[in-house]
Coordinates of C-alpha atoms (C1' of nucleotides) in Angstrom, one line a residue:
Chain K
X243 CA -2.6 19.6 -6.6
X244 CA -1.9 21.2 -9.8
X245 CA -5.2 20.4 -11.5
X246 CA -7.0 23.7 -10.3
X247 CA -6.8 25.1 -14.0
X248 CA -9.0 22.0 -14.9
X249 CA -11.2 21.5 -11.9
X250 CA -14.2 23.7 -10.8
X251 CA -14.0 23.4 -7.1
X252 CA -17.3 25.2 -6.3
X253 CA -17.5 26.9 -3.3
X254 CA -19.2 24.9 -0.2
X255 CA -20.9 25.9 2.8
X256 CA -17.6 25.5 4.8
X257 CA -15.0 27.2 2.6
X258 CA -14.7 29.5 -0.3
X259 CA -11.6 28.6 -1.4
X260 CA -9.1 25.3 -1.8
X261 CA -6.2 25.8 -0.8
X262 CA -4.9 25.0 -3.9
X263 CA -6.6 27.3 -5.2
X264 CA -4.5 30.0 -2.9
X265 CA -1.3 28.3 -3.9
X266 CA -1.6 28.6 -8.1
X267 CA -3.7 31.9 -8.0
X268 CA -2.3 33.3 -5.1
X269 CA -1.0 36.5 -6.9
X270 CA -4.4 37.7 -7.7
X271 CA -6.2 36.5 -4.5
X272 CA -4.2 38.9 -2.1
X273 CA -5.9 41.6 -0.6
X274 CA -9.5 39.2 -0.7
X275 CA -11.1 37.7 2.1
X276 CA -11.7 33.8 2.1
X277 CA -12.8 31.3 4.4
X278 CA -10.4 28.4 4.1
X279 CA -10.4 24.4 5.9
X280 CA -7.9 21.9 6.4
X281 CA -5.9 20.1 8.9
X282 CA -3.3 21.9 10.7
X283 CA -0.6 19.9 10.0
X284 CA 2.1 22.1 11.9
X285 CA 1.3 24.7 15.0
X286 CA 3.9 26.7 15.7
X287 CA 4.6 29.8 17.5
X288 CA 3.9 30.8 20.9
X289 CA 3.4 34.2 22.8
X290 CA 1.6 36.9 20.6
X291 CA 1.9 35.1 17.1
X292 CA 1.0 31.3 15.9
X293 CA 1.4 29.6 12.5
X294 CA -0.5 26.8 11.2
X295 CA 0.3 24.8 8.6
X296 CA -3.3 24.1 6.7
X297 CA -3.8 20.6 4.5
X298 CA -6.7 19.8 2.6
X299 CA -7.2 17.5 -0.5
X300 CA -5.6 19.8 -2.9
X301 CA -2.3 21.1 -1.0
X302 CA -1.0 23.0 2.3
X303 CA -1.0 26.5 3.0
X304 CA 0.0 28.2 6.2
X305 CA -2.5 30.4 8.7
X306 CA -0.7 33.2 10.2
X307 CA -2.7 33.9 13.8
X308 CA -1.5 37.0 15.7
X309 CA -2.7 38.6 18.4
X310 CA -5.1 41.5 18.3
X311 CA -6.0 40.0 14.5
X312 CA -8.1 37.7 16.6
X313 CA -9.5 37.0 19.9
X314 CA -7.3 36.0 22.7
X315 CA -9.6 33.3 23.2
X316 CA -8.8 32.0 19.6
X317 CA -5.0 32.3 19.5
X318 CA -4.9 30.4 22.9
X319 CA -6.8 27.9 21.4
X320 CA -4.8 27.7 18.2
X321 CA -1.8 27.3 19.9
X322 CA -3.4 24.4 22.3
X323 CA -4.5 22.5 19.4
X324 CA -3.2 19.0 18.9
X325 CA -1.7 18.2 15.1
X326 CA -4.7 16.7 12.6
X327 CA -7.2 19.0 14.2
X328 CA -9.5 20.1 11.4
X329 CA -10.0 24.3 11.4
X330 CA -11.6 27.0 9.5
X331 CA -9.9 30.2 9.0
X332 CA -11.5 32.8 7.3
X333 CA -8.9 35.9 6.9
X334 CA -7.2 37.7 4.4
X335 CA -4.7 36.2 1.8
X336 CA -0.7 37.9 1.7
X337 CA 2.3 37.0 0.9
X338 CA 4.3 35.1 2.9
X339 CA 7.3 36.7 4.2
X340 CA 10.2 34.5 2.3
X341 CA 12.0 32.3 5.1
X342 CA 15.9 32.8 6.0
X343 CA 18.2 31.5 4.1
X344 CA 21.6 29.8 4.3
X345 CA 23.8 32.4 3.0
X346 CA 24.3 32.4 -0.9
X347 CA 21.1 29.5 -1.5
X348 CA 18.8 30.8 -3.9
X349 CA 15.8 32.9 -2.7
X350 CA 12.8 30.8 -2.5
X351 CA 9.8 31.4 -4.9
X352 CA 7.2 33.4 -3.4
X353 CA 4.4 31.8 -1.7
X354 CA 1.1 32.6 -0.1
X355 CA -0.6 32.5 3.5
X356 CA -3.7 33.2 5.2
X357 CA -4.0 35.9 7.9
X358 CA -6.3 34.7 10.3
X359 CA -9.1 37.1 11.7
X360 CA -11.4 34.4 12.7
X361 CA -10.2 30.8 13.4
X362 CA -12.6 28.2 15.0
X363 CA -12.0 24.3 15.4
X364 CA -13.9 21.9 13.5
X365 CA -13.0 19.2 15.1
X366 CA -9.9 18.5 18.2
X367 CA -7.5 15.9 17.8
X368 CA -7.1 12.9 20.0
X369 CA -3.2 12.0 21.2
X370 CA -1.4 10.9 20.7
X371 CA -2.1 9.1 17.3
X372 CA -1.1 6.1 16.2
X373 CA 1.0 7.1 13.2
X374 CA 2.4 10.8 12.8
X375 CA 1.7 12.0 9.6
X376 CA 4.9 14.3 9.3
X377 CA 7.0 12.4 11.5
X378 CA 10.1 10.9 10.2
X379 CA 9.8 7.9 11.9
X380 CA 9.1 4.4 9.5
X381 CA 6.2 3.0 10.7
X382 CA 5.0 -0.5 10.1
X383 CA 2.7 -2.1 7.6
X384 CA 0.5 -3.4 10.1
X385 CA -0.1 -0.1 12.3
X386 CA -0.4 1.8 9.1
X387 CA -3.1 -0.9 7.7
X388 CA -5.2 -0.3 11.1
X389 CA -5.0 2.6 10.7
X390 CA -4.9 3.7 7.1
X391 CA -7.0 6.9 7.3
X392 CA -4.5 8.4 9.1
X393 CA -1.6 6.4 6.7
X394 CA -3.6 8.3 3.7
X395 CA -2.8 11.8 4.9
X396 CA 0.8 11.3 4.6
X397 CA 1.8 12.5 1.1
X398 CA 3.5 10.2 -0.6
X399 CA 0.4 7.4 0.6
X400 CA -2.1 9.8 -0.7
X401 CA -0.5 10.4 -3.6
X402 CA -0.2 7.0 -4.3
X403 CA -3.5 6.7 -4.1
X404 CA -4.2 9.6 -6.2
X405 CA -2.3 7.8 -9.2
X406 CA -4.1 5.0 -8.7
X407 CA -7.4 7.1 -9.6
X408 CA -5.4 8.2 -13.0
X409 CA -4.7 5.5 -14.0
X410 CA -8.0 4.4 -14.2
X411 CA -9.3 7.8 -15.3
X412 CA -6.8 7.4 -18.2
X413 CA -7.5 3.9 -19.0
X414 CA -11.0 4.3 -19.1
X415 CA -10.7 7.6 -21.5
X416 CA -8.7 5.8 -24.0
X417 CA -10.7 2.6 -24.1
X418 CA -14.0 4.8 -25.1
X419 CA -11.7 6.2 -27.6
X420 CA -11.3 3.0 -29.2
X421 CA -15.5 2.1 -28.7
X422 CA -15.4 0.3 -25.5
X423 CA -18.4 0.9 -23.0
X424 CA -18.3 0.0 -19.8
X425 CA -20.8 -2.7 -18.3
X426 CA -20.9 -4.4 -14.9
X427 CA -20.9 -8.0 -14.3
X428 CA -23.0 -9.8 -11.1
X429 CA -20.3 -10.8 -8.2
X430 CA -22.6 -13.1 -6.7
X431 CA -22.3 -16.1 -8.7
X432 CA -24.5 -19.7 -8.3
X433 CA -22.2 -22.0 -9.5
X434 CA -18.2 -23.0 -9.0
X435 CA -17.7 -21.1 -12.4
X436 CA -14.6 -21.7 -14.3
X437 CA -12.7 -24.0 -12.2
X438 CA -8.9 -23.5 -11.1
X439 CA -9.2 -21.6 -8.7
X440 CA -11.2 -21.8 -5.4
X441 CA -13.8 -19.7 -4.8
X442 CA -15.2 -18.1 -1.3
X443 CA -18.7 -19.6 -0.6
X444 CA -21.6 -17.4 0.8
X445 CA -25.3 -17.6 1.7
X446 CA -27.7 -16.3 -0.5
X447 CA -30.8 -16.9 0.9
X448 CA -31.4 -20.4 1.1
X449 CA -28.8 -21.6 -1.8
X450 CA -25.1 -21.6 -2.0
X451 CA -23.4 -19.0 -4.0
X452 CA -19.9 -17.7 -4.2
X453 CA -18.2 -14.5 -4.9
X454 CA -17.3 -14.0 -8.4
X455 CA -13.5 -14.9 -9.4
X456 CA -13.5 -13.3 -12.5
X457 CA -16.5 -11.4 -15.0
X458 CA -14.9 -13.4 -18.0
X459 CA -17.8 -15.4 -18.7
X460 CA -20.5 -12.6 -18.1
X461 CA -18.0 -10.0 -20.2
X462 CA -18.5 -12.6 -23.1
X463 CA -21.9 -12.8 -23.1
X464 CA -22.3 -9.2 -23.3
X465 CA -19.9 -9.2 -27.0
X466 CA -22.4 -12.1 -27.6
X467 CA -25.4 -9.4 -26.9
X468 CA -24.1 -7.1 -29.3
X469 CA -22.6 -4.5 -27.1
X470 CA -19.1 -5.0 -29.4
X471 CA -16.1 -4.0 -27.1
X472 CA -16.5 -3.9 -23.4
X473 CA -14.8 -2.9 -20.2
X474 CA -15.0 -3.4 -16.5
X475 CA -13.5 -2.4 -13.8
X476 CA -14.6 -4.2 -10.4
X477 CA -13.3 -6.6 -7.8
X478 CA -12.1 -10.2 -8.0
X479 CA -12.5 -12.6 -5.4
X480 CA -10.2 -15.4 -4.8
X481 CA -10.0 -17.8 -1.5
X482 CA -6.2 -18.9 -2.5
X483 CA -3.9 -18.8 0.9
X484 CA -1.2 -17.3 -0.7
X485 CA 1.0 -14.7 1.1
X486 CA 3.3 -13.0 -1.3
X487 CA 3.8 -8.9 -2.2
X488 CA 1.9 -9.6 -5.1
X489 CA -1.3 -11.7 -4.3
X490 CA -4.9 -10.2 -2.8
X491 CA -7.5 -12.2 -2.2
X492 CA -9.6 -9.0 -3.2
X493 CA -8.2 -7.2 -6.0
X494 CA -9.4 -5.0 -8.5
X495 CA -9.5 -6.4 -12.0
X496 CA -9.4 -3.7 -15.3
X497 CA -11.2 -6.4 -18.1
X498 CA -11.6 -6.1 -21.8
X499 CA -13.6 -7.9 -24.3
X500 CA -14.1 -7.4 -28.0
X501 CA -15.9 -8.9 -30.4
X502 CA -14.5 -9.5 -34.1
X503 CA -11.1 -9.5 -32.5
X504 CA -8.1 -12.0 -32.2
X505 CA -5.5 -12.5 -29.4
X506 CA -2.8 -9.8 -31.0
X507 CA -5.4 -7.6 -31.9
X508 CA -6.0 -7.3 -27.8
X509 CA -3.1 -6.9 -27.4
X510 CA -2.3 -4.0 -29.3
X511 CA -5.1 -2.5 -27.6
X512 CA -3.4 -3.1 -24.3
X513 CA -0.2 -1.5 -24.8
X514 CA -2.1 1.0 -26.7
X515 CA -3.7 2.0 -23.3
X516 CA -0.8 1.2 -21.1
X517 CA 1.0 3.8 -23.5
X518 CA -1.4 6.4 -22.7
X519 CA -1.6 5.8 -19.1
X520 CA 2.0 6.3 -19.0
X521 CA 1.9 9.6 -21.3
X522 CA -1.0 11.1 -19.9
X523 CA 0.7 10.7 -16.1
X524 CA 3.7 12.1 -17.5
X525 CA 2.0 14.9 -19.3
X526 CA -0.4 15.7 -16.1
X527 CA 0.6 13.8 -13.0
X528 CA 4.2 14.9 -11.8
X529 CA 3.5 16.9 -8.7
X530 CA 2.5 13.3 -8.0
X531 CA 5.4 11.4 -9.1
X532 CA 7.5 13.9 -6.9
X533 CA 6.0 13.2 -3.8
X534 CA 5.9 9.8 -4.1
X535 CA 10.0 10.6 -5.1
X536 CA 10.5 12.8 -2.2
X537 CA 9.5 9.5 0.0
X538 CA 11.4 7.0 -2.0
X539 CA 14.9 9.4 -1.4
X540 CA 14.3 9.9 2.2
X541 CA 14.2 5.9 2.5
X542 CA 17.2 6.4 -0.2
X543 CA 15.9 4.3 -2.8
X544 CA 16.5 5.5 -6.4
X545 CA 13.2 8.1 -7.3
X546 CA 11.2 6.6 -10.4
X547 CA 10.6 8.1 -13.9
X548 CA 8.0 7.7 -15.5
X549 CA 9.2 6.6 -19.2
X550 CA 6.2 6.1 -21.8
X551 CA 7.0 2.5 -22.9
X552 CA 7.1 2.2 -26.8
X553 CA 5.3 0.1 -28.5
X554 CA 4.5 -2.8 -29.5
X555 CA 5.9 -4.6 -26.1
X556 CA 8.2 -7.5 -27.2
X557 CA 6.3 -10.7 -28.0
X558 CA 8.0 -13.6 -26.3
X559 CA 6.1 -16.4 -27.3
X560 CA 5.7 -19.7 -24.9
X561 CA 7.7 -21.6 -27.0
X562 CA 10.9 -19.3 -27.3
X563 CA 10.6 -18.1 -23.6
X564 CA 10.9 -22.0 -22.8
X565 CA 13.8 -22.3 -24.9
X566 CA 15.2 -19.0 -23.1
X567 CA 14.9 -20.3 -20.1
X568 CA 16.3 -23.4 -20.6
X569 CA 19.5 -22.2 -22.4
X570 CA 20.3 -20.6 -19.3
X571 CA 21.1 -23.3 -17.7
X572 CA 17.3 -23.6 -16.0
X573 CA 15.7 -26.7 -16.1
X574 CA 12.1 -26.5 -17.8
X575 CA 9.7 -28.6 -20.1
X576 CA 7.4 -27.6 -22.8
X577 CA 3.9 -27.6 -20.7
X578 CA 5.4 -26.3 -17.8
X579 CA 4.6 -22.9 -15.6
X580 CA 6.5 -20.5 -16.1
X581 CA 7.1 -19.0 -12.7
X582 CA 8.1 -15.9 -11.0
X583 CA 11.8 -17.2 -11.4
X584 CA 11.7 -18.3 -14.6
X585 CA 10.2 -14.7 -15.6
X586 CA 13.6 -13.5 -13.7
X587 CA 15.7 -14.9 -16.9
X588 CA 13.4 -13.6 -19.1
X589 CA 13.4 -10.3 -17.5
X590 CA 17.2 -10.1 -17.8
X591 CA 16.8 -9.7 -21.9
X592 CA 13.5 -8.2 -21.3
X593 CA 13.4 -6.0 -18.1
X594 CA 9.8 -4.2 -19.1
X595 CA 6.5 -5.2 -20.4
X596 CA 6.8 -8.0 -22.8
X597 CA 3.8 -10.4 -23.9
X598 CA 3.8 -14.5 -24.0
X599 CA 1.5 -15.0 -25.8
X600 CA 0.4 -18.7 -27.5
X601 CA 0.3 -21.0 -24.3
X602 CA -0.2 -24.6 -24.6
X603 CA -3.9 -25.4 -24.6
X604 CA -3.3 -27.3 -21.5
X605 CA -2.2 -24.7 -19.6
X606 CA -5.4 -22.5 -20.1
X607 CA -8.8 -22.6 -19.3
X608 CA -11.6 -24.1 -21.3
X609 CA -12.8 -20.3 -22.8
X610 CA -9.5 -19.9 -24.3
X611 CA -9.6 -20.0 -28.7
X612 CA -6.9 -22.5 -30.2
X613 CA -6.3 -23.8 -33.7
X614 CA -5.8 -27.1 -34.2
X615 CA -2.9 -26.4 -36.9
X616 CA -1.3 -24.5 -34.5
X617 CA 1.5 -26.8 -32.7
X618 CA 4.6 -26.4 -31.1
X619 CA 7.6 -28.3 -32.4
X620 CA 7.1 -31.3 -30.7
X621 CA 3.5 -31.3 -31.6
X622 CA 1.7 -30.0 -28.5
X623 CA -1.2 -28.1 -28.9
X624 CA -1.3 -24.2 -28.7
X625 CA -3.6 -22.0 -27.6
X626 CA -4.4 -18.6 -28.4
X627 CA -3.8 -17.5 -24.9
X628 CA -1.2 -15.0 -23.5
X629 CA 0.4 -12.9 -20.7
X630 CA 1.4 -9.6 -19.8
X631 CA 4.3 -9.8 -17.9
X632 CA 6.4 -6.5 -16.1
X633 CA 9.8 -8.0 -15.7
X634 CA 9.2 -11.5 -12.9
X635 CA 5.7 -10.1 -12.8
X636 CA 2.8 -11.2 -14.5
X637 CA -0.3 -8.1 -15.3
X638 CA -2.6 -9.7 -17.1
X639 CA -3.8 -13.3 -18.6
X640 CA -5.9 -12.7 -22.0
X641 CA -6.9 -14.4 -25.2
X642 CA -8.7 -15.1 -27.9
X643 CA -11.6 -16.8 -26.7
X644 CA -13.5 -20.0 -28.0
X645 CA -16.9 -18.9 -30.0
X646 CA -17.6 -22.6 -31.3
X647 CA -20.5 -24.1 -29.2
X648 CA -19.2 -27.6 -30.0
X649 CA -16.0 -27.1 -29.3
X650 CA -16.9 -25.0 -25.8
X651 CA -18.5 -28.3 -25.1
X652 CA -15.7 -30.5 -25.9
X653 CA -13.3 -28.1 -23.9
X654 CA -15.3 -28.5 -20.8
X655 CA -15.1 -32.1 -21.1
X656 CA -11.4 -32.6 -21.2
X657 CA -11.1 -30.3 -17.9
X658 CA -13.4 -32.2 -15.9
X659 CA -16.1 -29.7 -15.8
X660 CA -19.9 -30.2 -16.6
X661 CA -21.4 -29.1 -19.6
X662 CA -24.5 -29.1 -17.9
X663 CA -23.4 -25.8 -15.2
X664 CA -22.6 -24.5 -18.0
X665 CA -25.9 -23.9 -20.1
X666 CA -26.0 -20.5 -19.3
X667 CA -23.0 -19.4 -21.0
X668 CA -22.7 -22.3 -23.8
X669 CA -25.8 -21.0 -24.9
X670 CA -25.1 -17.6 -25.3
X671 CA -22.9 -19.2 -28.4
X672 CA -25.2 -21.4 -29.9
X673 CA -27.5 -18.5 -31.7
X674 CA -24.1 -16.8 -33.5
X675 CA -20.9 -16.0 -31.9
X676 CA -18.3 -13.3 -32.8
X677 CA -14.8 -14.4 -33.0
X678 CA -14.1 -12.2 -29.4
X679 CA -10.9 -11.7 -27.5
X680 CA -10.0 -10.2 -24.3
X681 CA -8.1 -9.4 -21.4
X682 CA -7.6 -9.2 -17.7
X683 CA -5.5 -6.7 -16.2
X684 CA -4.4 -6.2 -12.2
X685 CA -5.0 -2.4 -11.4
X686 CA -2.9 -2.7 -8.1
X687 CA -0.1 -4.3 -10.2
X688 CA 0.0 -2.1 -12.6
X689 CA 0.4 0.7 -10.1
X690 CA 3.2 -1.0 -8.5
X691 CA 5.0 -1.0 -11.6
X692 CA 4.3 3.0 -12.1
X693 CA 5.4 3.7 -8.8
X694 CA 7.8 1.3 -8.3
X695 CA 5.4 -0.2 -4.9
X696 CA 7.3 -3.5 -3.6
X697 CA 4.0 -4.7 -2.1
X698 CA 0.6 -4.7 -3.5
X699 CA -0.5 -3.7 -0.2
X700 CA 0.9 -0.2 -0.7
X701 CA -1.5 0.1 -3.8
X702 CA -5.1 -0.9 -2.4
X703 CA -6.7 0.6 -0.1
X704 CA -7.7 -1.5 2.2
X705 CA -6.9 -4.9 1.1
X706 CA -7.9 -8.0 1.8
X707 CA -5.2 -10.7 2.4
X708 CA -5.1 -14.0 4.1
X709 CA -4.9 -12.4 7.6
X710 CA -6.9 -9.2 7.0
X711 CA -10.4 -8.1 6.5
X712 CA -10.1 -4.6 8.7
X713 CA -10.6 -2.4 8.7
Chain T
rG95 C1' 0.1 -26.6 3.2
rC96 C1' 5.7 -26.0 3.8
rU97 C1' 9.6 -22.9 5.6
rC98 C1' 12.4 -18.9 7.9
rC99 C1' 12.1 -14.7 11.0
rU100 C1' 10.1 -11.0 14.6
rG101 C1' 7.2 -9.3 19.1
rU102 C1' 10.7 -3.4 24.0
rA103 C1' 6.9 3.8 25.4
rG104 C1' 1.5 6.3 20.7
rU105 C1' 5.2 5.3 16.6
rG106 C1' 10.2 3.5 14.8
rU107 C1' 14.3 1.5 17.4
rA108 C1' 19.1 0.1 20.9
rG109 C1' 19.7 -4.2 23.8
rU110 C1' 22.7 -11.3 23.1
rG111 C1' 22.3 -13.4 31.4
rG112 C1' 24.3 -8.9 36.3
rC113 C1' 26.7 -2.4 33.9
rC114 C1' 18.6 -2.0 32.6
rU115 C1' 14.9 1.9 38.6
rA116 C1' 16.2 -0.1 29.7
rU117 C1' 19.1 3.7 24.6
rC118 C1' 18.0 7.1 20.9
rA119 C1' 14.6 9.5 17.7
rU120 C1' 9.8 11.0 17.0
rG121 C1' 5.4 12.1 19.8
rC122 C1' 2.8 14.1 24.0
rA123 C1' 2.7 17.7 28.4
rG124 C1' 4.8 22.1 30.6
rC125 C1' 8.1 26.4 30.5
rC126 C1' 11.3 29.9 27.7
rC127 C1' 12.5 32.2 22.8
rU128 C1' 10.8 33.4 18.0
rG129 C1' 7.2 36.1 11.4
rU130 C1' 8.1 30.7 12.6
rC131 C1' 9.0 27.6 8.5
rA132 C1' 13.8 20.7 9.0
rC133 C1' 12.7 26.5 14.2
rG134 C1' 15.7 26.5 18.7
rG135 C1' 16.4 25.7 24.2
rC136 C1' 15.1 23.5 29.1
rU137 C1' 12.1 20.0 32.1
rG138 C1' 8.9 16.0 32.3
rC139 C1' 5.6 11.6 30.5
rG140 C1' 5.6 7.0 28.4
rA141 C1' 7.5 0.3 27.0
rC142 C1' 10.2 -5.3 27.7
rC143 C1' 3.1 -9.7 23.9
rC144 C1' 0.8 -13.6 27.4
rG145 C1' 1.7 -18.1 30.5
rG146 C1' 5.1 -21.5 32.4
rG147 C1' 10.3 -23.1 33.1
rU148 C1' 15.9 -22.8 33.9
rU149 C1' 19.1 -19.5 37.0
rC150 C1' 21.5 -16.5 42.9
rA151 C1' 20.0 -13.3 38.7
rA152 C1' 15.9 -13.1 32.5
rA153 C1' 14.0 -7.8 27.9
rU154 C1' 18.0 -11.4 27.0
rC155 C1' 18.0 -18.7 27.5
rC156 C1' 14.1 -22.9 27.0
rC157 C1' 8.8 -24.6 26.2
rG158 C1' 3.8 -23.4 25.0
rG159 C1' 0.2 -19.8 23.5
rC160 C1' -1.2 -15.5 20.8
rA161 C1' 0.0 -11.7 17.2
rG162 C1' 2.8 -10.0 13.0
rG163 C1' 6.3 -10.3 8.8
rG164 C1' 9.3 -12.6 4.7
rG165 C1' 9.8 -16.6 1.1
rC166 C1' 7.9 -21.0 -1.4
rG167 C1' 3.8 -23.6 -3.0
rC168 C1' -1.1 -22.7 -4.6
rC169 C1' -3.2 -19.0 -8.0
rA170 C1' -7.8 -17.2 -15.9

RNA sequence: GCUCCUGUAGUGUAGUGGCCUAUCAUGCAGCCCUGUCACGGCUGCGACCCGGGUUCAAAUCCCGGCAGGGGCGCCA
């Protein structure tokens, strides 16, 4: 899919060729022999010829089978074979004689094919299947969940998926370029960690554990280790019965922390790497985009664009967003949430990314930094926490975090916790801390926003919701 | 936890008490045509979530179950 300039797909025992490969070198291929794989996607063509439309992972190319090119045997059984049946064609590569056109539409450009003079079937398949993967026919979210392998192969769900791996691909290349290594924090956690939010309970050997809601605290102790600026990209885990288009109660979180490093100075690095996602996909990643487009205008929904956000996002800080809101008529208090339809009023001065940073203390968890000249008018405490929002939807929760032992301590206390669960990572402050700051960002939600996905289930693979652990 | 909605061929649908031995599309099977390409033509296959009730009559109305979806709440 457009990245055979840059990608060495080396022969393998099945195929010499991508077919790809075929499609953006085809000019100097013709005449060769190749042995190529893929799904047939389309059989067409009965009596002495038969055309099969090939799919692998990198594009579609049609097989032209005639008779006397191959064995009668063979044509019979290319023309027999059921749709999704995997072949291997090894033949010669021509051009494609041009299709008719309407009178007066432009010529199509030229394009490639196969002739077949030896086909054989990898692998029959069954009908009829649950979900075509050409047929234009909606199908629902459920059938195409149970059977998402099959959902995958449709374009505009592959290629969804297929952004998803750029976007961390990019993400990833841009925070090295800023000194970030990536590290890997334990999922399987002893204790009810950070409190807030409630945590799914399993056995580890004889104890109680849980799965890991977050690698905050494990991220920090790494900047406390020395290791500087670090990333992670792994899975969250949250037993929270929610049932909306955004929530998962496995997601994949993208984390940051950095040591030496305040709340805004995260934050430029955020939008710093959001800005790069963006260009990179824009500079590289179209032939995605389309097909994702091509979907989106045969539902008839507008296609997306992808426009490189400038920077530095809007800060809207807690403060002024509550004053926002409530000059619209809304009715909200200084300490309250600001929920999905309060972001709505925000969003309608701004409708893209925007920061809210500087969160009452009370609002955020114990890790978060705050200064105790820093008040709001009416004398609430502030923290050094803030948001990512895209429009009503929130993308990340970050901060400057607390490196004060003492105050750690004191924190703790005033949410109810126990200092004493906590040794392990109070500690990891009491022997010189780094002022730190860091972030967490959705990956799923992000890639809704890119691709304009109304429901994070079109953005995970197989995700895990309040009614679904298959497959 | 609260609330609203929906279960009809493999898939997506039409259907609001009798016109339903149930519509259309897609699919699948067979035949015909064809260097096809949104191929075309003909024929066929295939379904009312489960259990009870109301009624002369139920896909349709009622009750229960099961399954699914939307929204809210909850949610670093």
């Amino acid at each position: 899919m457009g990245d055979s300039d840059e990608v060495n797909w080396h022969p393998t025992n099945y195929r010499t060729n991508t077919l790809g490969e075929i499609n953006s070198n085809g000019e100097d291929l013709v005449g060769s022999e190749v042995t190529l794989c893929g799904f047939a996607e389309i059989i067409r063509g009965k009596g002495a010829v038969c055309f099969i439309k090939l799919r692998d992972g990198t594009g579609t190319l049609q097989a032209f089978i005639k008779k006397g090119n191959v064995t009668d045997e063979e044509l019979e059984i290319c023309q027999t074979a059921s749709r999704e049946s995997t072949l291997q064609v090894i033949g010669t590569i021509a051009e494609k004689r041009p299709p008719r056109v309407p009178e007066g539409a432009p010529t199509p450009p030229t394009e490639y094919e196969i002739v077949a003079n030896k086909v054989k079937i990898l692998s029959l398949a069954q009908t009829p299947m649950p979900l075509g993967v050409t047929d234009k026919v909606d199908v629902g979210m459920d059938v195409r969940l149970d059977n998402r392998f099959l959902d995958l192969r449709r374009a505009h769900v592959n290629a969804m998926f297929k952004l998803r791996s750029r976007i961390l691909q990019y993400g990833r290349e841009h925070l090295i370029s800023e000194g970030f290594g990536e590290i890997n924090s334990p999922k399987i956690i002893a204790a009810a960690a950070e409190g807030g939010t409630n945590l799914f309970p399993i056995k580890y050997f004889d104890r109680d554990a849980y799965l890991s809601q977050s690698p905050q605290l494990y991220k920090q102790l790494a900047v406390m280790g020395n290791l500087e600026r670090v990333f992670e990209i792994g899975p969250a885990f949250r037993a929270e019965k929610h049932d909306t288009y955004r929530h998962l109660n496995e997601f994949i979180s993208f984390d940051i922390e950095m040591a030496w490093a305040s709340d805004e100075d995260v934050m430029c690095v955020q939008e710093r790497m959001i800005s790069h996602i963006w260009s990179k996909i824009k500079e590289n990643d179209q032939n995605l985009i389309d097909a994702v487009n091509e979907f989106r205008i045969s539902e008839g929904k507008d296609p997306i664009e992808v426009n490189v956000p400038s920077i530095p996002f809007p800060r809207v800080s807690y403060c002024d967003a509550i004053e926002l809101i409530k000059n619209s008529g809304t009715e909200i208090e200084w300490g309250d949430d600001i929920e999905a339809h309060h972001a709505d009023i925000i969003a309608e001065k701004y409708s893209e990314f925007y920061f809210i940073p500087k969160w009452p203390m009370s609002m955020k968890p114990f890790y978060i930094f705050h200064d105790k000249n820093e008040v709001s008018k009416t004398g609430g405490q502030l923290s050094r926490g803030f948001d990512l929002n895209f429009g009503r939807d929130e993308m990340t929760s970050g901060g400057q975090r607390e490196h004060r032992a003492n105050v750690l301590t004191q924190n703790l206390i005033d949410v109810d916790l126990n200092p004493d669960d906590f040794d392990f990572y109070v500690d990891g402050f009491r022997y010189g801390a780094p002022p730190h700051a860091g972030w967490g960002l959705g990956v799923a939600r992000l890639l809704m926003v890119l691709t304009g996905a109304g429901n994070v289930r079109e953005t995970v693979l197989f995700p895990r919701d309040r009614k679904r652990c298959t497959p």
